[in-house]
Amino acid sequence: MRAFRTHAHDAPPALEDIPVPDPGPGELRLRIAACGLNFADLLMARGQYQEQPPLPLTLGMEVAGTVDALGPDTTGPAPGTRVAVFGGQGGLAKYGVFPAARCVPLPDGMPETEAAGFQIAYGTSHLALSHTARLQPGETLLVLGAAGGVGLTAVEIGKLMGATVIASARGPAKLDQARKAGADHLVDSDTDDLREAVKSLGGADVVYDPVGGAAFTEALRACKPEARMLLIGFASGDLPEIKPNHLLVKNVSVQGFYWGGFLNFNPTALTDSLAQLFDWYAQGRIKPHVSHVLPLEKAADGLDLLRSRRSTGKVVITP
């Protein structure tokens, strides 16, 4: 079968032929219909991600497809069941082997192209806002990178949770996507002064930051007292400089958030969050936005869309 793999962190990943994998105990084999790309795939290919599987590895952290076979002594979704799974790797291939316990049956009518990019983006935003930041109705939420894979879901979920949402993104087209997702106020990060724009709206109670760099600094300066800042990622490539005296004076807290880490220390919070999200999807209260669907031969192009920040919502590959 074909798979999009990397053998060295200083060389680009490429398509190659590898054997179809067999599931072991506790695992299942999935016939992959779609794989959602994430900025973390870029970091993993470069050896810069916080969890680094041994090389060579097949990229692709989250997938959707149909169960093809169960491993020995494995109870799980029966062959023929459509599921989504966060596997951490192995998704950019025709087949993949994943832990059966992580598989989530898909709601009827949910396309695999939406399901493949659902868990990380929506799971990150919902768990970060509800569990970590404890966003309350009536508070003001500032979302940086608001048209990206996770940013757009933060806008949508923040609005569902009753917040006033300020969306910051680059250019009118991306801001229009944030507006459609429910943003109350729009800030163009290419032309507007982020600090002044947010302060003119009363300041932020919660900041959702998947960008880092200078945007973090400007957002911090626009925070209300006792605001909570969520560090989601660093798509800008620049780690923010955090001055503790600024946090002290404004009584602001900064909290790191890594969705996948909850599998190790609080899996119940993660699974409860996903159950809520799939219920919202079934009710029609959230609608995933997929800007690009590409074949496996175009996986490198899909990653480049993320690298250059030319996509909105999710980029999905269909093996």
Tab-separated table of C-alpha atoms in Angstrom:
chain	number	residue	atom	x	y	z
A	1	MET	CA	0.000	0.000	0.000
A	2	ARG	CA	1.064	3.625	-0.412
A	3	ALA	CA	1.977	5.740	2.605
A	4	PHE	CA	3.336	9.259	3.097
A	5	ARG	CA	6.418	8.742	5.247
A	6	THR	CA	9.496	10.463	6.601
A	7	HIS	CA	12.863	8.768	7.194
A	8	ALA	CA	14.878	11.784	8.380
A	9	HIS	CA	14.014	15.106	10.000
A	10	ASP	CA	16.185	17.003	7.511
A	11	ALA	CA	14.541	15.464	4.438
A	12	PRO	CA	11.005	15.989	3.105
A	13	PRO	CA	8.457	13.181	3.595
A	14	ALA	CA	7.448	11.290	0.459
A	15	LEU	CA	5.129	8.584	-0.844
A	16	GLU	CA	6.393	5.000	-0.759
A	17	ASP	CA	5.047	1.458	-0.860
A	18	ILE	CA	4.954	-0.457	2.433
A	19	PRO	CA	3.210	-3.682	3.541
A	20	VAL	CA	-0.348	-3.537	4.809
A	21	PRO	CA	-0.033	-3.663	8.631
A	22	ASP	CA	-1.576	-6.367	10.825
A	23	PRO	CA	-3.283	-5.369	14.102
A	24	GLY	CA	-1.948	-6.719	17.378
A	25	PRO	CA	-3.758	-7.269	20.692
A	26	GLY	CA	-5.905	-4.273	21.587
A	27	GLU	CA	-5.631	-2.883	18.062
A	28	LEU	CA	-7.717	-2.726	14.920
A	29	ARG	CA	-6.957	-2.108	11.284
A	30	LEU	CA	-8.769	0.744	9.611
A	31	ARG	CA	-9.399	1.212	5.910
A	32	ILE	CA	-8.721	4.934	5.910
A	33	ALA	CA	-11.164	7.157	4.043
A	34	ALA	CA	-9.788	10.517	5.178
A	35	CYS	CA	-6.969	11.972	7.259
A	36	GLY	CA	-7.052	15.470	8.748
A	37	LEU	CA	-3.805	17.433	8.621
A	38	ASN	CA	-2.552	19.403	11.610
A	39	PHE	CA	0.248	21.886	12.188
A	40	ALA	CA	1.700	19.235	14.489
A	41	ASP	CA	2.353	17.065	11.405
A	42	LEU	CA	4.798	19.709	10.189
A	43	LEU	CA	6.531	19.770	13.564
A	44	MET	CA	6.690	15.974	13.738
A	45	ALA	CA	8.265	15.782	10.273
A	46	ARG	CA	10.976	18.182	11.471
A	47	GLY	CA	11.493	16.420	14.802
A	48	GLN	CA	10.141	19.408	16.737
A	49	TYR	CA	6.932	17.954	18.167
A	50	GLN	CA	6.594	17.254	21.891
A	51	GLU	CA	5.922	13.574	21.184
A	52	GLN	CA	8.270	12.105	18.587
A	53	PRO	CA	7.720	8.534	17.373
A	54	PRO	CA	10.786	6.669	16.092
A	55	LEU	CA	11.710	6.980	12.422
A	56	PRO	CA	10.683	6.036	9.835
A	57	LEU	CA	7.091	7.049	10.455
A	58	THR	CA	3.905	7.562	8.489
A	59	LEU	CA	2.508	11.026	9.143
A	60	GLY	CA	-1.159	11.769	9.834
A	61	MET	CA	-2.477	12.124	13.383
A	62	GLU	CA	-6.248	11.755	13.012
A	63	VAL	CA	-8.324	9.690	10.638
A	64	ALA	CA	-11.757	8.378	9.782
A	65	GLY	CA	-12.634	5.198	7.952
A	66	THR	CA	-14.083	1.719	8.225
A	67	VAL	CA	-12.896	-1.020	10.579
A	68	ASP	CA	-11.272	-3.726	8.462
A	69	ALA	CA	-10.015	-6.244	11.048
A	70	LEU	CA	-9.578	-6.691	14.808
A	71	GLY	CA	-6.371	-7.866	16.443
A	72	PRO	CA	-6.172	-11.007	18.631
A	73	ASP	CA	-8.253	-10.890	21.814
A	74	THR	CA	-9.529	-7.430	20.910
A	75	THR	CA	-13.003	-6.155	21.643
A	76	GLY	CA	-13.964	-3.048	19.784
A	77	PRO	CA	-16.054	-1.729	16.938
A	78	ALA	CA	-16.952	-4.620	14.622
A	79	PRO	CA	-15.555	-4.808	11.098
A	80	GLY	CA	-17.641	-2.616	8.831
A	81	THR	CA	-18.165	0.074	11.506
A	82	ARG	CA	-17.309	3.663	10.534
A	83	VAL	CA	-15.108	5.285	13.166
A	84	ALA	CA	-12.801	8.222	13.821
A	85	VAL	CA	-9.584	7.845	15.802
A	86	PHE	CA	-6.732	9.991	17.056
A	87	GLY	CA	-3.743	7.738	16.497
A	88	GLY	CA	-0.918	10.263	16.684
A	89	GLN	CA	0.639	8.909	13.465
A	90	GLY	CA	-0.078	6.500	10.605
A	91	GLY	CA	-3.007	8.289	8.967
A	92	LEU	CA	-1.585	9.175	5.567
A	93	ALA	CA	-1.911	5.680	4.135
A	94	LYS	CA	-4.540	3.372	2.687
A	95	TYR	CA	-4.676	1.296	5.894
A	96	GLY	CA	-3.595	1.986	9.476
A	97	VAL	CA	-3.431	0.140	12.784
A	98	PHE	CA	-4.726	2.008	15.843
A	99	PRO	CA	-5.737	1.337	19.474
A	100	ALA	CA	-9.302	0.022	19.462
A	101	ALA	CA	-10.090	1.874	22.695
A	102	ARG	CA	-9.545	5.242	21.005
A	103	CYS	CA	-12.026	4.646	18.184
A	104	VAL	CA	-15.247	6.645	18.211
A	105	PRO	CA	-18.218	5.464	16.081
A	106	LEU	CA	-19.387	8.163	13.696
A	107	PRO	CA	-22.875	9.657	13.810
A	108	ASP	CA	-25.088	8.651	10.916
A	109	GLY	CA	-24.665	11.042	8.034
A	110	MET	CA	-21.298	12.437	9.155
A	111	PRO	CA	-18.938	12.347	6.147
A	112	GLU	CA	-15.473	10.918	6.765
A	113	THR	CA	-13.962	14.123	5.361
A	114	GLU	CA	-15.552	16.044	8.246
A	115	ALA	CA	-14.922	13.355	10.863
A	116	ALA	CA	-11.209	13.082	10.012
A	117	GLY	CA	-10.556	16.665	11.030
A	118	PHE	CA	-13.033	16.789	13.888
A	119	GLN	CA	-11.391	15.363	16.998
A	120	ILE	CA	-8.233	17.444	17.398
A	121	ALA	CA	-9.606	20.809	16.259
A	122	TYR	CA	-12.947	20.662	18.068
A	123	GLY	CA	-11.570	18.618	20.962
A	124	THR	CA	-8.774	21.112	21.579
A	125	SER	CA	-11.057	24.125	21.566
A	126	HIS	CA	-13.851	22.615	23.644
A	127	LEU	CA	-11.642	21.097	26.336
A	128	ALA	CA	-9.394	24.169	26.505
A	129	LEU	CA	-12.291	26.604	26.830
A	130	SER	CA	-14.614	24.568	29.052
A	131	HIS	CA	-12.194	22.606	31.258
A	132	THR	CA	-8.995	24.647	31.420
A	133	ALA	CA	-10.089	28.274	30.967
A	134	ARG	CA	-13.606	27.702	32.364
A	135	LEU	CA	-15.072	30.229	29.951
A	136	GLN	CA	-18.343	31.678	31.280
A	137	PRO	CA	-21.393	33.068	29.466
A	138	GLY	CA	-21.063	36.814	29.005
A	139	GLU	CA	-17.253	36.816	29.065
A	140	THR	CA	-15.182	38.104	26.158
A	141	LEU	CA	-13.092	35.565	24.262
A	142	LEU	CA	-10.266	36.691	21.967
A	143	VAL	CA	-9.273	34.062	19.376
A	144	LEU	CA	-5.971	34.535	17.545
A	145	GLY	CA	-5.483	32.753	14.226
A	146	ALA	CA	-9.268	32.595	14.120
A	147	ALA	CA	-9.569	31.119	10.616
A	148	GLY	CA	-7.154	28.235	11.155
A	149	GLY	CA	-7.932	24.613	11.943
A	150	VAL	CA	-8.319	25.080	15.690
A	151	GLY	CA	-9.005	28.819	15.716
A	152	LEU	CA	-12.212	28.544	13.718
A	153	THR	CA	-13.565	25.899	16.103
A	154	ALA	CA	-12.699	28.126	19.077
A	155	VAL	CA	-14.834	30.884	17.576
A	156	GLU	CA	-17.721	28.488	17.005
A	157	ILE	CA	-17.545	26.840	20.434
A	158	GLY	CA	-16.945	30.099	22.295
A	159	LYS	CA	-20.104	31.494	20.773
A	160	LEU	CA	-22.040	28.315	21.676
A	161	MET	CA	-20.836	28.716	25.266
A	162	GLY	CA	-22.313	32.222	25.444
A	163	ALA	CA	-19.167	34.342	25.088
A	164	THR	CA	-18.697	37.525	23.098
A	165	VAL	CA	-16.093	36.482	20.531
A	166	ILE	CA	-13.391	38.702	19.046
A	167	ALA	CA	-11.706	37.003	16.082
A	168	SER	CA	-8.262	38.004	14.830
A	169	ALA	CA	-7.153	36.701	11.422
A	170	ARG	CA	-5.277	37.783	8.298
A	171	GLY	CA	-7.307	39.546	5.628
A	172	PRO	CA	-10.992	39.923	4.706
A	173	ALA	CA	-11.488	36.393	3.354
A	174	LYS	CA	-10.321	34.704	6.545
A	175	LEU	CA	-12.221	37.159	8.713
A	176	ASP	CA	-15.369	36.354	6.756
A	177	GLN	CA	-14.959	32.678	7.695
A	178	ALA	CA	-14.660	33.700	11.364
A	179	ARG	CA	-17.763	35.860	11.048
A	180	LYS	CA	-19.699	32.910	9.604
A	181	ALA	CA	-18.536	30.782	12.556
A	182	GLY	CA	-20.104	33.263	14.975
A	183	ALA	CA	-17.539	35.985	15.714
A	184	ASP	CA	-19.067	39.190	17.081
A	185	HIS	CA	-16.074	41.423	16.303
A	186	LEU	CA	-13.305	41.098	13.696
A	187	VAL	CA	-9.675	42.265	13.865
A	188	ASP	CA	-7.441	42.118	10.794
A	189	SER	CA	-4.017	41.071	12.063
A	190	ASP	CA	-2.414	42.428	8.877
A	191	THR	CA	-3.669	45.982	9.276
A	192	ASP	CA	-5.270	46.561	12.694
A	193	ASP	CA	-3.614	47.308	16.028
A	194	LEU	CA	-4.675	44.218	17.987
A	195	ARG	CA	-4.149	45.723	21.426
A	196	GLU	CA	-6.095	48.910	20.682
A	197	ALA	CA	-8.891	47.093	18.864
A	198	VAL	CA	-9.477	44.647	21.750
A	199	LYS	CA	-9.160	47.316	24.440
A	200	SER	CA	-11.711	49.463	22.603
A	201	LEU	CA	-14.128	46.535	22.986
A	202	GLY	CA	-13.526	46.334	26.743
A	203	GLY	CA	-10.621	43.868	26.812
A	204	ALA	CA	-10.458	40.068	26.886
A	205	ASP	CA	-11.372	37.665	29.694
A	206	VAL	CA	-9.945	34.647	27.863
A	207	VAL	CA	-7.348	34.544	25.060
A	208	TYR	CA	-7.070	31.485	22.818
A	209	ASP	CA	-3.652	31.574	21.165
A	210	PRO	CA	-2.476	29.015	18.592
A	211	VAL	CA	-0.155	31.624	17.018
A	212	GLY	CA	2.395	32.784	19.621
A	213	GLY	CA	5.046	35.406	18.935
A	214	ALA	CA	4.146	39.088	18.843
A	215	ALA	CA	0.411	38.366	18.750
A	216	PHE	CA	0.643	36.839	22.244
A	217	THR	CA	2.336	39.967	23.590
A	218	GLU	CA	-0.286	42.277	22.104
A	219	ALA	CA	-3.118	40.080	23.378
A	220	LEU	CA	-1.629	40.081	26.884
A	221	ARG	CA	-1.631	43.869	26.849
A	222	ALA	CA	-5.343	43.801	25.966
A	223	CYS	CA	-6.375	41.486	28.801
A	224	LYS	CA	-8.712	42.397	31.615
A	225	PRO	CA	-7.604	41.767	35.202
A	226	GLU	CA	-7.829	38.053	36.070
A	227	ALA	CA	-7.863	37.064	32.390
A	228	ARG	CA	-6.811	33.565	31.355
A	229	MET	CA	-4.493	33.078	28.389
A	230	LEU	CA	-4.384	29.691	26.700
A	231	LEU	CA	-1.197	28.669	24.889
A	232	ILE	CA	-2.422	26.283	22.182
A	233	GLY	CA	0.504	26.357	19.755
A	234	PHE	CA	3.028	28.490	17.920
A	235	ALA	CA	1.989	28.633	14.259
A	236	SER	CA	3.976	31.842	13.805
A	237	GLY	CA	7.169	29.905	14.517
A	238	ASP	CA	8.054	32.305	17.348
A	239	LEU	CA	7.782	31.419	21.016
A	240	PRO	CA	6.252	34.294	22.988
A	241	GLU	CA	8.321	36.121	25.582
A	242	ILE	CA	6.366	36.119	28.836
A	243	LYS	CA	7.292	38.832	31.318
A	244	PRO	CA	6.226	37.638	34.764
A	245	ASN	CA	5.905	41.159	36.128
A	246	HIS	CA	3.176	41.880	33.549
A	247	LEU	CA	1.260	38.808	34.698
A	248	LEU	CA	1.637	39.880	38.306
A	249	VAL	CA	0.490	43.466	37.823
A	250	LYS	CA	-2.579	42.475	35.791
A	251	ASN	CA	-3.357	39.281	37.754
A	252	VAL	CA	-3.340	37.351	34.483
A	253	SER	CA	-2.732	33.597	34.268
A	254	VAL	CA	-1.097	31.791	31.329
A	255	GLN	CA	-1.928	28.113	30.865
A	256	GLY	CA	-0.427	25.673	28.414
A	257	PHE	CA	-2.806	23.246	26.730
A	258	TYR	CA	-2.010	20.018	24.869
A	259	TRP	CA	-5.107	18.005	23.973
A	260	GLY	CA	-3.326	14.693	23.381
A	261	GLY	CA	-1.751	14.805	26.822
A	262	PHE	CA	-5.155	14.269	28.431
A	263	LEU	CA	-5.081	10.682	27.153
A	264	ASN	CA	-2.353	10.037	29.739
A	265	PHE	CA	-3.502	11.961	32.810
A	266	ASN	CA	-7.238	12.665	32.446
A	267	PRO	CA	-8.786	10.578	29.634
A	268	THR	CA	-12.283	10.919	31.106
A	269	ALA	CA	-12.262	14.679	30.563
A	270	LEU	CA	-11.269	14.126	26.949
A	271	THR	CA	-13.855	11.437	26.204
A	272	ASP	CA	-16.620	13.416	27.939
A	273	SER	CA	-15.693	16.431	25.819
A	274	LEU	CA	-15.827	14.397	22.594
A	275	ALA	CA	-19.205	12.970	23.574
A	276	GLN	CA	-20.519	16.522	23.990
A	277	LEU	CA	-19.080	17.555	20.640
A	278	PHE	CA	-20.514	14.618	18.705
A	279	ASP	CA	-23.886	15.335	20.336
A	280	TRP	CA	-23.682	18.967	19.215
A	281	TYR	CA	-22.814	17.769	15.712
A	282	ALA	CA	-25.819	15.405	15.656
A	283	GLN	CA	-28.028	18.328	16.706
A	284	GLY	CA	-26.629	20.507	13.931
A	285	ARG	CA	-25.157	23.004	16.387
A	286	ILE	CA	-21.621	22.794	15.000
A	287	LYS	CA	-20.578	22.462	11.374
A	288	PRO	CA	-16.953	21.576	10.522
A	289	HIS	CA	-15.324	23.729	7.873
A	290	VAL	CA	-13.025	21.897	5.454
A	291	SER	CA	-11.313	24.240	2.999
A	292	HIS	CA	-9.327	21.648	1.008
A	293	VAL	CA	-9.797	17.934	0.233
A	294	LEU	CA	-6.794	16.469	-1.572
A	295	PRO	CA	-5.718	12.970	-2.676
A	296	LEU	CA	-2.767	11.221	-1.040
A	297	GLU	CA	-0.540	12.230	-3.978
A	298	LYS	CA	-1.053	15.854	-2.890
A	299	ALA	CA	-0.223	15.329	0.804
A	300	ALA	CA	2.891	17.506	0.507
A	301	ASP	CA	0.742	20.281	-1.005
A	302	GLY	CA	-1.675	19.939	1.907
A	303	LEU	CA	1.125	20.390	4.425
A	304	ASP	CA	2.342	23.417	2.469
A	305	LEU	CA	-1.116	24.975	2.801
A	306	LEU	CA	-0.704	24.764	6.573
A	307	ARG	CA	2.910	25.956	6.481
A	308	SER	CA	2.006	29.044	4.443
A	309	ARG	CA	-1.231	29.618	6.389
A	310	ARG	CA	-3.271	29.662	3.164
A	311	SER	CA	-6.007	27.339	4.385
A	312	THR	CA	-9.077	28.032	6.488
A	313	GLY	CA	-10.524	25.403	8.781
A	314	LYS	CA	-9.190	21.925	7.980
A	315	VAL	CA	-7.144	20.407	5.187
A	316	VAL	CA	-8.098	16.756	4.613
A	317	ILE	CA	-6.320	14.045	2.636
A	318	THR	CA	-8.272	11.130	1.111
A	319	PRO	CA	-6.083	8.025	0.667
